[in-house]
Amino acid sequence: MYESEERVSTESTDKYSIRSLCRLVVPMGGQEIELQQVDFAVGGMSLLRTRIREGRRFTVFDIDPATARQWGDALSRWAAAQPVNDGEPARPANDAPGSSDTP
């Protein structure tokens, strides 16, 4: 299971605030995955932002709580069905060799 970091960073504007929830590095490819909570000032809506970095390219998308729950459940079911092997699970980004806390 992946462990999240507490408040890696926070960004705020008058329209929204972003709080980093978890940063991971995928061992077989080196992609960096960051999950962020985006809270909008007007209306109080919160979304889960997923940022995937592959080299210099970023893929970013925001999802609502219901979609996040369905996606999380699907990921958990898939992971539970996989055989145990000698591979290492993804680790928090700050544990990656040569990484630092600054994005």
The first five atom37 places (N, CA, C, CB, O) and aatype in JSON, in Angstrom:
{
  "aatype": [12, 18, 6, 15, 6, 6, 1, 19, 15, 16, 6, 15, 16, 3, 11, 18, 15, 9, 1, 15, 10, 4, 1, 10, 19, 19, 14, 12, 7, 7, 5, 6, 9, 6, 10, 5, 5, 19, 3, 13, 0, 19, 7, 7, 12, 15, 10, 10, 1, 16, 1, 9, 1, 6, 7, 1, 1, 13, 16, 19, 13, 3, 9, 3, 14, 0, 16, 0, 1, 5, 17, 7, 3, 0, 10, 15, 1, 17, 0, 0, 0, 5, 14, 19, 2, 3, 7, 6, 14, 0, 1, 14, 0, 2, 3, 0, 14, 7, 15, 15, 3, 16, 14],
  "atom_mask": [
    [1, 1, 1, 1, 1],
    [1, 1, 1, 1, 1],
    [1, 1, 1, 1, 1],
    [1, 1, 1, 1, 1],
    [1, 1, 1, 1, 1],
    [1, 1, 1, 1, 1],
    [1, 1, 1, 1, 1],
    [1, 1, 1, 1, 1],
    [1, 1, 1, 1, 1],
    [1, 1, 1, 1, 1],
    [1, 1, 1, 1, 1],
    [1, 1, 1, 1, 1],
    [1, 1, 1, 1, 1],
    [1, 1, 1, 1, 1],
    [1, 1, 1, 1, 1],
    [1, 1, 1, 1, 1],
    [1, 1, 1, 1, 1],
    [1, 1, 1, 1, 1],
    [1, 1, 1, 1, 1],
    [1, 1, 1, 1, 1],
    [1, 1, 1, 1, 1],
    [1, 1, 1, 1, 1],
    [1, 1, 1, 1, 1],
    [1, 1, 1, 1, 1],
    [1, 1, 1, 1, 1],
    [1, 1, 1, 1, 1],
    [1, 1, 1, 1, 1],
    [1, 1, 1, 1, 1],
    [1, 1, 1, 0, 1],
    [1, 1, 1, 0, 1],
    [1, 1, 1, 1, 1],
    [1, 1, 1, 1, 1],
    [1, 1, 1, 1, 1],
    [1, 1, 1, 1, 1],
    [1, 1, 1, 1, 1],
    [1, 1, 1, 1, 1],
    [1, 1, 1, 1, 1],
    [1, 1, 1, 1, 1],
    [1, 1, 1, 1, 1],
    [1, 1, 1, 1, 1],
    [1, 1, 1, 1, 1],
    [1, 1, 1, 1, 1],
    [1, 1, 1, 0, 1],
    [1, 1, 1, 0, 1],
    [1, 1, 1, 1, 1],
    [1, 1, 1, 1, 1],
    [1, 1, 1, 1, 1],
    [1, 1, 1, 1, 1],
    [1, 1, 1, 1, 1],
    [1, 1, 1, 1, 1],
    [1, 1, 1, 1, 1],
    [1, 1, 1, 1, 1],
    [1, 1, 1, 1, 1],
    [1, 1, 1, 1, 1],
    [1, 1, 1, 0, 1],
    [1, 1, 1, 1, 1],
    [1, 1, 1, 1, 1],
    [1, 1, 1, 1, 1],
    [1, 1, 1, 1, 1],
    [1, 1, 1, 1, 1],
    [1, 1, 1, 1, 1],
    [1, 1, 1, 1, 1],
    [1, 1, 1, 1, 1],
    [1, 1, 1, 1, 1],
    [1, 1, 1, 1, 1],
    [1, 1, 1, 1, 1],
    [1, 1, 1, 1, 1],
    [1, 1, 1, 1, 1],
    [1, 1, 1, 1, 1],
    [1, 1, 1, 1, 1],
    [1, 1, 1, 1, 1],
    [1, 1, 1, 0, 1],
    [1, 1, 1, 1, 1],
    [1, 1, 1, 1, 1],
    [1, 1, 1, 1, 1],
    [1, 1, 1, 1, 1],
    [1, 1, 1, 1, 1],
    [1, 1, 1, 1, 1],
    [1, 1, 1, 1, 1],
    [1, 1, 1, 1, 1],
    [1, 1, 1, 1, 1],
    [1, 1, 1, 1, 1],
    [1, 1, 1, 1, 1],
    [1, 1, 1, 1, 1],
    [1, 1, 1, 1, 1],
    [1, 1, 1, 1, 1],
    [1, 1, 1, 0, 1],
    [1, 1, 1, 1, 1],
    [1, 1, 1, 1, 1],
    [1, 1, 1, 1, 1],
    [1, 1, 1, 1, 1],
    [1, 1, 1, 1, 1],
    [1, 1, 1, 1, 1],
    [1, 1, 1, 1, 1],
    [1, 1, 1, 1, 1],
    [1, 1, 1, 1, 1],
    [1, 1, 1, 1, 1],
    [1, 1, 1, 0, 1],
    [1, 1, 1, 1, 1],
    [1, 1, 1, 1, 1],
    [1, 1, 1, 1, 1],
    [1, 1, 1, 1, 1],
    [1, 1, 1, 1, 1]
  ],
  "atom_positions": [
    [[0.84, -1.18, 0.0], [0.0, 0.0, 0.0], [0.89, 1.24, 0.0], [-0.96, 0.0, 1.22], [1.94, 1.26, 0.63]],
    [[0.46, 2.24, -0.69], [1.22, 3.47, -0.78], [0.93, 4.34, 0.42], [0.9, 4.21, -2.07], [-0.21, 4.41, 0.9]],
    [[1.95, 5.01, 0.91], [1.75, 5.93, 2.01], [1.83, 7.34, 1.48], [2.77, 5.71, 3.13], [2.67, 7.65, 0.63]],
    [[0.96, 8.2, 1.98], [0.97, 9.59, 1.53], [1.82, 10.43, 2.46], [-0.45, 10.15, 1.45], [2.0, 10.1, 3.63]],
    [[2.33, 11.49, 1.92], [3.1, 12.44, 2.69], [2.16, 13.49, 3.24], [4.23, 13.09, 1.84], [1.12, 13.76, 2.64]],
    [[2.5, 14.07, 4.36], [1.69, 15.15, 4.89], [2.14, 16.47, 4.31], [1.77, 15.18, 6.42], [3.3, 16.86, 4.44]],
    [[1.22, 17.16, 3.67], [1.42, 18.52, 3.16], [2.78, 18.75, 2.54], [1.21, 19.49, 4.26], [3.59, 19.51, 3.08]],
    [[3.04, 18.11, 1.43], [4.28, 18.35, 0.71], [4.37, 19.81, 0.3], [4.37, 17.43, -0.53], [5.41, 20.44, 0.46]],
    [[3.27, 20.35, -0.21], [3.25, 21.76, -0.58], [1.82, 22.24, -0.64], [3.97, 22.0, -1.94], [0.88, 21.45, -0.79]],
    [[1.66, 23.54, -0.52], [0.33, 24.15, -0.63], [0.44, 25.38, -1.5], [-0.24, 24.5, 0.77], [1.38, 26.16, -1.37]],
    [[-0.52, 25.55, -2.39], [-0.58, 26.72, -3.27], [-1.97, 27.3, -3.13], [-0.25, 26.35, -4.76], [-2.96, 26.57, -3.14]],
    [[-2.06, 28.64, -3.01], [-3.36, 29.27, -2.86], [-3.49, 30.48, -3.76], [-3.58, 29.69, -1.41], [-2.53, 31.21, -4.0]],
    [[-4.7, 30.67, -4.26], [-5.05, 31.9, -4.96], [-6.4, 32.32, -4.39], [-5.11, 31.7, -6.55], [-6.94, 31.65, -3.5]],
    [[-6.95, 33.42, -4.87], [-8.27, 33.83, -4.39], [-9.38, 32.94, -4.95], [-8.53, 35.28, -4.75], [-10.52, 33.03, -4.48]],
    [[-9.08, 32.08, -5.94], [-10.1, 31.22, -6.55], [-10.03, 29.77, -6.06], [-9.96, 31.25, -8.04], [-11.05, 29.09, -6.03]],
    [[-8.84, 29.3, -5.69], [-8.69, 27.91, -5.27], [-7.42, 27.75, -4.45], [-8.66, 26.98, -6.49], [-6.55, 28.62, -4.43]],
    [[-7.33, 26.6, -3.76], [-6.09, 26.23, -3.08], [-5.77, 24.79, -3.45], [-6.21, 26.41, -1.52], [-6.67, 23.99, -3.7]],
    [[-4.49, 24.47, -3.49], [-4.03, 23.13, -3.86], [-3.15, 22.61, -2.73], [-3.24, 23.15, -5.23], [-2.24, 23.29, -2.27]],
    [[-3.44, 21.38, -2.3], [-2.64, 20.75, -1.25], [-2.17, 19.4, -1.76], [-3.45, 20.6, 0.07], [-2.97, 18.57, -2.18]],
    [[-0.86, 19.19, -1.72], [-0.29, 17.92, -2.15], [-0.63, 16.85, -1.12], [1.24, 18.04, -2.35], [-0.44, 17.04, 0.08]],
    [[-1.13, 15.7, -1.6], [-1.52, 14.6, -0.73], [-0.51, 13.47, -0.74], [-2.87, 14.07, -1.14], [-0.24, 12.86, 0.3]],
    [[0.05, 13.18, -1.9], [0.92, 12.01, -2.04], [1.77, 12.16, -3.28], [0.09, 10.71, -2.11], [1.3, 12.62, -4.32]],
    [[3.05, 11.77, -3.16], [3.95, 11.75, -4.32], [4.61, 10.39, -4.37], [5.02, 12.89, -4.24], [5.14, 9.9, -3.37]],
    [[4.58, 9.77, -5.57], [5.14, 8.43, -5.77], [6.04, 8.43, -6.99], [4.02, 7.39, -5.93], [5.89, 9.24, -7.9]],
    [[6.98, 7.49, -7.0], [7.8, 7.23, -8.18], [7.57, 5.78, -8.56], [9.33, 7.54, -7.92], [7.72, 4.88, -7.74]],
    [[7.2, 5.55, -9.83], [6.95, 4.2, -10.32], [8.31, 3.55, -10.6], [6.05, 4.21, -11.62], [9.1, 4.1, -11.36]],
    [[8.59, 2.39, -9.98], [9.91, 1.78, -10.13], [10.25, 1.33, -11.56], [10.01, 0.6, -9.22], [11.42, 1.38, -11.94]],
    [[9.26, 0.9, -12.34], [9.55, 0.41, -13.69], [9.17, 1.45, -14.73], [8.8, -0.91, -13.96], [8.23, 1.24, -15.49]],
    [[9.86, 2.54, -14.77], [9.57, 3.58, -15.75], [9.93, 4.95, -15.23], [0.0, 0.0, 0.0], [10.17, 5.88, -16.0]],
    [[9.98, 5.09, -13.91], [10.39, 6.34, -13.31], [9.37, 7.46, -13.35], [0.0, 0.0, 0.0], [9.69, 8.6, -13.0]],
    [[8.14, 7.18, -13.77], [7.13, 8.23, -13.78], [6.91, 8.71, -12.35], [5.79, 7.73, -14.42], [6.95, 7.93, -11.4]],
    [[6.67, 10.02, -12.22], [6.35, 10.6, -10.93], [4.86, 10.88, -10.9], [7.18, 11.9, -10.67], [4.32, 11.52, -11.8]],
    [[4.2, 10.4, -9.86], [2.76, 10.6, -9.71], [2.53, 11.44, -8.47], [1.99, 9.24, -9.62], [3.04, 11.13, -7.4]],
    [[1.76, 12.51, -8.62], [1.4, 13.33, -7.47], [-0.12, 13.48, -7.43], [2.09, 14.73, -7.53], [-0.75, 13.78, -8.44]],
    [[-0.69, 13.26, -6.25], [-2.11, 13.49, -6.03], [-2.25, 14.76, -5.22], [-2.78, 12.27, -5.31], [-1.57, 14.95, -4.21]],
    [[-3.15, 15.64, -5.67], [-3.36, 16.92, -5.0], [-4.85, 17.13, -4.77], [-2.76, 18.08, -5.84], [-5.69, 16.71, -5.57]],
    [[-5.18, 17.79, -3.66], [-6.55, 18.2, -3.43], [-6.69, 19.64, -3.88], [-6.96, 18.04, -1.94], [-5.93, 20.51, -3.46]],
    [[-7.66, 19.88, -4.75], [-7.95, 21.23, -5.24], [-9.27, 21.66, -4.63], [-7.99, 21.29, -6.82], [-10.31, 21.06, -4.89]],
    [[-9.23, 22.72, -3.81], [-10.42, 23.26, -3.17], [-10.74, 24.61, -3.79], [-10.23, 23.39, -1.62], [-9.91, 25.52, -3.78]],
    [[-11.95, 24.73, -4.33], [-12.36, 25.98, -4.95], [-13.04, 26.86, -3.91], [-13.31, 25.72, -6.15], [-13.87, 26.39, -3.13]],
    [[-12.68, 28.14, -3.9], [-13.21, 29.09, -2.92], [-14.71, 29.29, -3.09], [-12.48, 30.42, -3.03], [-15.44, 29.32, -2.11]],
    [[-15.16, 29.43, -4.31], [-16.58, 29.66, -4.58], [-17.27, 28.31, -4.75], [-16.78, 30.56, -5.84], [-16.87, 27.52, -5.6]],
    [[-18.28, 28.06, -3.97], [-19.04, 26.83, -4.08], [-18.52, 25.69, -3.23], [0.0, 0.0, 0.0], [-19.24, 24.71, -3.01]],
    [[-17.29, 25.79, -2.74], [-16.74, 24.78, -1.86], [-16.46, 23.43, -2.5], [0.0, 0.0, 0.0], [-16.32, 22.44, -1.78]],
    [[-16.37, 23.37, -3.82], [-16.12, 22.1, -4.51], [-14.66, 21.68, -4.34], [-16.47, 22.23, -6.0], [-13.75, 22.51, -4.41]],
    [[-14.44, 20.38, -4.12], [-13.1, 19.82, -4.04], [-12.95, 18.75, -5.12], [-12.82, 19.23, -2.64], [-13.86, 17.96, -5.35]],
    [[-11.79, 18.74, -5.77], [-11.47, 17.73, -6.77], [-10.12, 17.1, -6.44], [-11.45, 18.34, -8.2], [-9.3, 17.7, -5.74]],
    [[-9.91, 15.9, -6.94], [-8.62, 15.24, -6.81], [-7.86, 15.45, -8.11], [-8.79, 13.72, -6.49], [-8.31, 15.01, -9.17]],
    [[-6.73, 16.12, -8.04], [-5.89, 16.34, -9.22], [-4.82, 15.27, -9.26], [-5.25, 17.78, -9.21], [-4.12, 15.04, -8.27]],
    [[-4.7, 14.63, -10.4], [-3.64, 13.63, -10.62], [-2.67, 14.21, -11.62], [-4.23, 12.27, -11.12], [-3.04, 14.58, -12.74]],
    [[-1.4, 14.29, -11.21], [-0.33, 14.8, -12.08], [0.67, 13.67, -12.31], [0.38, 16.07, -11.46], [1.23, 13.13, -11.35]],
    [[0.87, 13.32, -13.56], [1.84, 12.27, -13.91], [2.93, 12.92, -14.74], [1.16, 11.08, -14.68], [2.66, 13.5, -15.8]],
    [[4.14, 12.81, -14.26], [5.28, 13.38, -14.98], [6.1, 12.26, -15.61], [6.17, 14.25, -14.03], [6.53, 11.32, -14.93]],
    [[6.3, 12.37, -16.92], [7.15, 11.44, -17.67], [8.19, 12.27, -18.37], [6.31, 10.57, -18.69], [7.94, 12.82, -19.44]],
    [[9.38, 12.37, -17.78], [10.41, 13.24, -18.32], [9.97, 14.68, -18.19], [0.0, 0.0, 0.0], [9.73, 15.16, -17.08]],
    [[9.86, 15.38, -19.32], [9.4, 16.78, -19.29], [7.91, 16.92, -19.58], [10.18, 17.59, -20.3], [7.37, 18.02, -19.54]],
    [[7.25, 15.81, -19.86], [5.83, 15.83, -20.19], [4.97, 15.58, -18.95], [5.52, 14.78, -21.28], [5.27, 14.7, -18.15]],
    [[3.9, 16.37, -18.81], [2.96, 16.2, -17.7], [1.59, 15.84, -18.24], [2.88, 17.49, -16.85], [1.15, 16.37, -19.26]],
    [[0.91, 14.92, -17.55], [-0.49, 14.65, -17.79], [-1.2, 15.04, -16.5], [-0.75, 13.13, -18.19], [-0.86, 14.55, -15.43]],
    [[-2.19, 15.91, -16.62], [-2.89, 16.42, -15.44], [-4.39, 16.31, -15.68], [-2.49, 17.9, -15.13], [-4.89, 16.73, -16.72]],
    [[-5.11, 15.72, -14.71], [-6.56, 15.71, -14.8], [-7.17, 15.77, -13.41], [-7.05, 14.47, -15.55], [-6.57, 15.31, -12.44]],
    [[-8.36, 16.35, -13.33], [-9.09, 16.53, -12.08], [-10.32, 15.63, -12.1], [-9.48, 18.02, -11.87], [-11.03, 15.56, -13.11]],
    [[-10.58, 14.95, -10.97], [-11.76, 14.09, -10.89], [-12.54, 14.38, -9.62], [-11.34, 12.6, -10.94], [-12.0, 14.85, -8.61]],
    [[-13.83, 14.1, -9.69], [-14.74, 14.32, -8.57], [-14.63, 13.16, -7.57], [-16.2, 14.49, -9.07], [-14.06, 12.12, -7.91]],
    [[-15.17, 13.32, -6.35], [-15.06, 12.26, -5.34], [-15.66, 10.92, -5.77], [-15.74, 12.71, -4.08], [-15.07, 9.87, -5.48]],
    [[-16.79, 10.91, -6.45], [-17.41, 9.64, -6.86], [-16.51, 8.89, -7.85], [-18.8, 9.89, -7.5], [-16.34, 7.68, -7.74]],
    [[-15.95, 9.61, -8.81], [-15.04, 8.99, -9.78], [-13.78, 8.5, -9.08], [-14.68, 9.97, -10.9], [-13.29, 7.41, -9.38]],
    [[-13.25, 9.29, -8.15], [-12.06, 8.89, -7.39], [-12.32, 7.59, -6.62], [-11.62, 10.01, -6.41], [-11.47, 6.7, -6.57]],
    [[-13.49, 7.49, -6.03], [-13.85, 6.28, -5.27], [-13.9, 5.07, -6.19], [-15.2, 6.46, -4.56], [-13.36, 4.02, -5.86]],
    [[-14.56, 5.2, -7.35], [-14.65, 4.09, -8.3], [-13.28, 3.69, -8.82], [-15.56, 4.46, -9.47], [-12.97, 2.5, -8.92]],
    [[-12.45, 4.68, -9.14], [-11.11, 4.42, -9.66], [-10.27, 3.73, -8.58], [-10.44, 5.73, -10.13], [-9.57, 2.75, -8.86]],
    [[-10.33, 4.26, -7.36], [-9.58, 3.67, -6.26], [-9.99, 2.23, -5.99], [0.0, 0.0, 0.0], [-9.15, 1.36, -5.77]],
    [[-11.3, 1.97, -6.02], [-11.79, 0.6, -5.83], [-11.27, -0.32, -6.93], [-13.33, 0.58, -5.81], [-10.85, -1.45, -6.66]],
    [[-11.3, 0.15, -8.18], [-10.81, -0.66, -9.3], [-9.31, -0.94, -9.16], [-11.09, 0.04, -10.64], [-8.86, -2.06, -9.4]],
    [[-8.53, 0.07, -8.76], [-7.09, -0.13, -8.54], [-6.84, -1.14, -7.42], [-6.41, 1.22, -8.21], [-5.98, -2.01, -7.55]],
    [[-7.6, -1.03, -6.35], [-7.44, -1.95, -5.21], [-7.78, -3.38, -5.6], [-8.31, -1.51, -4.04], [-7.07, -4.32, -5.22]],
    [[-8.88, -3.55, -6.36], [-9.26, -4.9, -6.81], [-8.17, -5.5, -7.69], [-10.61, -4.87, -7.57], [-7.82, -6.67, -7.55]],
    [[-7.64, -4.69, -8.61], [-6.6, -5.18, -9.5], [-5.36, -5.58, -8.7], [-6.24, -4.11, -10.56], [-4.8, -6.66, -8.91]],
    [[-4.92, -4.71, -7.8], [-3.72, -4.99, -7.01], [-3.89, -6.24, -6.15], [-3.38, -3.78, -6.11], [-2.96, -7.04, -6.03]],
    [[-5.06, -6.41, -5.55], [-5.32, -7.58, -4.71], [-5.29, -8.88, -5.52], [-6.66, -7.43, -4.01], [-4.97, -9.94, -4.97]],
    [[-5.63, -8.82, -6.8], [-5.68, -10.01, -7.65], [-4.32, -10.41, -8.21], [-6.64, -9.79, -8.78], [-4.18, -11.48, -8.8]],
    [[-3.31, -9.56, -8.03], [-1.99, -9.84, -8.6], [-1.2, -10.77, -7.68], [-1.21, -8.54, -8.83], [-1.29, -10.67, -6.46]],
    [[-0.42, -11.68, -8.28], [0.41, -12.57, -7.45], [1.53, -11.78, -6.78], [1.0, -13.72, -8.32], [2.01, -10.77, -7.3]],
    [[1.93, -12.25, -5.62], [3.06, -11.63, -4.92], [4.33, -12.02, -5.67], [3.12, -12.08, -3.41], [4.54, -13.19, -6.0]],
    [[5.19, -11.02, -5.93], [6.45, -11.31, -6.62], [7.59, -10.58, -5.93], [6.37, -10.9, -8.12], [7.4, -9.96, -4.88]],
    [[8.75, -10.64, -6.5], [9.93, -10.01, -5.9], [10.06, -8.54, -6.25], [11.17, -10.74, -6.32], [11.0, -7.89, -5.8]],
    [[9.16, -7.99, -7.05], [9.23, -6.59, -7.44], [8.97, -5.68, -6.26], [0.0, 0.0, 0.0], [8.31, -6.05, -5.3]],
    [[9.51, -4.47, -6.35], [9.3, -3.49, -5.3], [8.06, -2.66, -5.61], [10.53, -2.59, -5.13], [7.82, -2.3, -6.76]],
    [[7.28, -2.33, -4.58], [6.15, -1.43, -4.81], [6.65, -0.01, -5.04], [5.18, -1.47, -3.63], [7.8, 0.31, -4.74]],
    [[5.78, 0.83, -5.58], [6.13, 2.25, -5.75], [6.46, 2.82, -4.39], [4.98, 3.05, -6.44], [5.92, 2.38, -3.38]],
    [[7.33, 3.81, -4.36], [7.73, 4.42, -3.09], [7.45, 5.91, -3.14], [9.22, 4.15, -2.79], [7.39, 6.5, -4.22]],
    [[7.27, 6.53, -1.97], [7.08, 7.98, -1.97], [8.23, 8.67, -2.68], [6.94, 8.52, -0.54], [9.38, 8.23, -2.58]],
    [[7.94, 9.75, -3.39], [8.94, 10.44, -4.21], [10.13, 10.91, -3.39], [8.32, 11.61, -4.9], [11.25, 10.93, -3.91]],
    [[9.94, 11.28, -2.14], [11.08, 11.77, -1.37], [12.04, 10.66, -0.97], [10.6, 12.49, -0.13], [13.12, 10.94, -0.46]],
    [[11.66, 9.38, -1.19], [12.55, 8.26, -0.93], [13.34, 7.84, -2.17], [11.76, 7.09, -0.41], [14.24, 7.0, -2.09]],
    [[13.0, 8.42, -3.3], [13.66, 8.04, -4.56], [15.09, 8.53, -4.55], [12.91, 8.62, -5.79], [15.37, 9.62, -4.05]],
    [[16.02, 7.74, -5.1], [17.4, 8.17, -5.16], [17.53, 9.48, -5.91], [18.27, 7.09, -5.82], [16.98, 9.62, -7.01]],
    [[18.23, 10.44, -5.34], [18.49, 11.72, -6.0], [17.31, 12.67, -6.0], [0.0, 0.0, 0.0], [17.35, 13.68, -6.69]],
    [[16.26, 12.36, -5.23], [15.1, 13.26, -5.22], [15.2, 14.22, -4.05], [13.79, 12.46, -5.15], [15.93, 13.99, -3.09]],
    [[14.45, 15.3, -4.17], [14.38, 16.27, -3.08], [12.93, 16.65, -2.87], [15.25, 17.52, -3.38], [12.06, 16.24, -3.64]],
    [[12.65, 17.44, -1.84], [11.28, 17.84, -1.56], [10.76, 18.9, -2.49], [11.17, 18.34, -0.17], [9.55, 19.14, -2.54]],
    [[11.64, 19.56, -3.26], [11.18, 20.59, -4.17], [10.84, 20.0, -5.51], [12.22, 21.66, -4.32], [11.65, 19.27, -6.09]],
    [[9.64, 20.31, -6.03], [9.22, 19.75, -7.31], [10.03, 20.27, -8.47], [7.78, 20.04, -7.55], [9.79, 19.89, -9.61]]
  ]
}
